[in-house]
Amino acid sequence: MDLKNLYRQVIMDHYKNPRHKGLKGYKQVHLRNPSCGDDIYVEADIHDGVIKEVFHDGSGCSICCSSASVMSEVLTGKDVKTANRIINDYYQMIKGEPIADEDLLEEALVYQGVSQFPARIKCATIAWKAMEELLGESKNEQ
Ligand code: ZN
């Protein structure tokens, strides 16, 4: 099986069986991507500089919903500093730019092909942007 098919399978698996789905009442960011109809909520339980768990809910295309699930899985358990680094590396990958440490991105690497489809970049980054906002807000509180 080639890599592209493997990546597509991972994306479809997260779309059909999303991890960390369902809101719990933690601090929340709601973002929308009108050009595609993506509408997504991200919540995170953050304390002592560590992301205990990320949750998401909403509706949208397969790229948007699956990437919310992948993002939740990759960033749960990370400290805030590492999470910000991963988010930045992810944006760079999506733009087609080289990144320093691919291993940090874990399963999020499956979205590297999105750089060839500029119209889908918003879909692939919306959940990550919501998480970035949450991290920024949690920093202001400390
Ligand atoms: Zn979308």
Tab-separated table of C-alpha atoms and ligand atoms in Angstrom:
chain	number	residue	atom	x	y	z
A	1	MET	CA	0.000	0.000	0.000
A	2	ASP	CA	1.395	3.400	-0.844
A	3	LEU	CA	1.762	6.171	1.656
A	4	LYS	CA	-1.033	8.287	0.176
A	5	ASN	CA	-3.561	5.490	0.653
A	6	LEU	CA	-2.357	4.871	4.159
A	7	TYR	CA	-2.765	8.561	4.998
A	8	ARG	CA	-6.241	8.597	3.471
A	9	GLN	CA	-7.204	5.579	5.590
A	10	VAL	CA	-6.010	7.243	8.785
A	11	ILE	CA	-7.989	10.389	7.919
A	12	MET	CA	-11.178	8.422	7.149
A	13	ASP	CA	-10.787	6.390	10.329
A	14	HIS	CA	-10.636	9.557	12.445
A	15	TYR	CA	-13.583	10.985	10.511
A	16	LYS	CA	-15.749	7.919	11.121
A	17	ASN	CA	-14.539	7.193	14.666
A	18	PRO	CA	-13.513	10.548	16.117
A	19	ARG	CA	-11.448	10.450	19.310
A	20	HIS	CA	-12.008	12.877	22.198
A	21	LYS	CA	-15.340	13.951	20.726
A	22	GLY	CA	-17.947	15.654	22.915
A	23	LEU	CA	-17.745	18.824	24.972
A	24	LYS	CA	-17.207	18.708	28.745
A	25	GLY	CA	-17.580	22.335	29.766
A	26	TYR	CA	-13.931	23.400	29.828
A	27	LYS	CA	-12.698	26.640	28.320
A	28	GLN	CA	-13.871	26.661	24.723
A	29	VAL	CA	-13.167	28.259	21.367
A	30	HIS	CA	-15.676	28.136	18.511
A	31	LEU	CA	-14.457	28.700	14.943
A	32	ARG	CA	-16.176	28.575	11.584
A	33	ASN	CA	-14.975	28.273	8.032
A	34	PRO	CA	-17.872	29.645	5.940
A	35	SER	CA	-16.273	28.722	2.625
A	36	CYS	CA	-16.628	25.031	3.447
A	37	GLY	CA	-19.290	24.973	6.164
A	38	ASP	CA	-16.952	23.739	8.868
A	39	ASP	CA	-18.191	24.630	12.332
A	40	ILE	CA	-16.056	23.444	15.176
A	41	TYR	CA	-15.732	23.715	18.949
A	42	VAL	CA	-12.535	22.876	20.773
A	43	GLU	CA	-12.149	22.609	24.529
A	44	ALA	CA	-9.149	21.830	26.658
A	45	ASP	CA	-8.543	20.923	30.252
A	46	ILE	CA	-5.279	22.754	30.928
A	47	HIS	CA	-3.620	23.094	34.280
A	48	ASP	CA	-0.100	23.396	35.678
A	49	GLY	CA	1.125	24.088	32.141
A	50	VAL	CA	-0.052	20.698	30.888
A	51	ILE	CA	-2.911	19.856	28.522
A	52	LYS	CA	-4.730	17.108	30.413
A	53	GLU	CA	-7.163	16.464	27.593
A	54	VAL	CA	-8.483	18.103	24.445
A	55	PHE	CA	-12.128	17.731	23.352
A	56	HIS	CA	-13.905	18.783	20.180
A	57	ASP	CA	-17.341	18.779	18.603
A	58	GLY	CA	-19.084	20.269	15.617
A	59	SER	CA	-19.653	19.494	11.989
A	60	GLY	CA	-17.818	19.895	8.739
A	61	CYS	CA	-15.944	18.109	5.986
A	62	SER	CA	-13.837	15.002	6.474
A	63	ILE	CA	-10.589	16.990	6.571
A	64	CYS	CA	-11.886	19.372	9.237
A	65	CYS	CA	-13.523	16.798	11.519
A	66	SER	CA	-10.782	14.214	11.235
A	67	SER	CA	-8.071	16.789	11.914
A	68	ALA	CA	-9.906	17.892	15.080
A	69	SER	CA	-9.740	14.284	16.258
A	70	VAL	CA	-6.070	13.896	15.313
A	71	MET	CA	-5.165	17.233	16.914
A	72	SER	CA	-6.935	16.208	20.136
A	73	GLU	CA	-5.033	12.969	20.230
A	74	VAL	CA	-1.639	14.477	19.424
A	75	LEU	CA	-1.897	17.366	21.914
A	76	THR	CA	-3.499	15.553	24.861
A	77	GLY	CA	-0.864	15.037	27.519
A	78	LYS	CA	1.600	17.558	26.082
A	79	ASP	CA	2.906	20.540	28.005
A	80	VAL	CA	1.863	23.938	26.660
A	81	LYS	CA	5.312	24.792	25.295
A	82	THR	CA	5.599	21.562	23.315
A	83	ALA	CA	2.023	21.937	22.089
A	84	ASN	CA	2.765	25.399	20.691
A	85	ARG	CA	5.803	24.007	18.918
A	86	ILE	CA	3.765	21.172	17.418
A	87	ILE	CA	1.071	23.622	16.262
A	88	ASN	CA	3.660	25.804	14.533
A	89	ASP	CA	5.309	22.803	12.881
A	90	TYR	CA	1.896	21.659	11.706
A	91	TYR	CA	1.167	25.047	10.067
A	92	GLN	CA	4.544	24.917	8.355
A	93	MET	CA	3.896	21.416	7.055
A	94	ILE	CA	0.466	22.451	5.755
A	95	LYS	CA	2.109	25.339	3.900
A	96	GLY	CA	4.516	22.856	2.329
A	97	GLU	CA	7.526	24.156	4.240
A	98	PRO	CA	10.168	21.858	5.724
A	99	ILE	CA	9.893	21.179	9.437
A	100	ALA	CA	12.601	20.519	11.991
A	101	ASP	CA	11.213	17.473	13.758
A	102	GLU	CA	8.638	15.360	11.930
A	103	ASP	CA	8.353	12.911	14.829
A	104	LEU	CA	6.749	15.575	17.011
A	105	LEU	CA	3.749	15.716	14.686
A	106	GLU	CA	2.922	12.027	15.170
A	107	GLU	CA	-0.296	11.147	13.328
A	108	ALA	CA	-0.804	14.745	12.160
A	109	LEU	CA	1.779	13.968	9.476
A	110	VAL	CA	-1.023	12.403	7.430
A	111	TYR	CA	-2.132	15.931	6.442
A	112	GLN	CA	1.092	16.836	4.669
A	113	GLY	CA	-0.588	16.300	1.283
A	114	VAL	CA	-2.981	19.177	2.039
A	115	SER	CA	-0.243	21.648	1.028
A	116	GLN	CA	-1.073	20.730	-2.568
A	117	PHE	CA	-4.709	21.766	-2.125
A	118	PRO	CA	-4.753	25.405	-0.989
A	119	ALA	CA	-8.567	25.423	-0.806
A	120	ARG	CA	-8.421	22.787	1.958
A	121	ILE	CA	-5.812	24.485	4.123
A	122	LYS	CA	-8.466	26.221	6.234
A	123	CYS	CA	-10.224	22.887	6.779
A	124	ALA	CA	-7.013	21.236	7.962
A	125	THR	CA	-6.020	24.053	10.314
A	126	ILE	CA	-9.298	25.252	11.865
A	127	ALA	CA	-9.183	22.904	14.871
A	128	TRP	CA	-5.508	23.719	15.404
A	129	LYS	CA	-6.243	27.453	15.282
A	130	ALA	CA	-8.932	26.991	17.938
A	131	MET	CA	-6.432	25.130	20.118
A	132	GLU	CA	-3.821	27.829	19.565
A	133	GLU	CA	-6.335	30.409	20.829
A	134	LEU	CA	-7.083	28.319	23.909
A	135	LEU	CA	-3.384	28.037	24.719
A	136	GLY	CA	-2.943	31.784	24.289
A	137	GLU	CA	-5.792	32.458	26.687
A	138	SER	CA	-4.511	30.039	29.302
A	139	LYS	CA	-1.131	31.795	29.200
A	140	ASN	CA	-2.746	35.159	29.953
A	141	GLU	CA	-4.314	33.731	33.079
A	142	GLN	CA	-1.079	32.565	34.655
B	1	ZN	ZN	-13.803	21.839	5.335
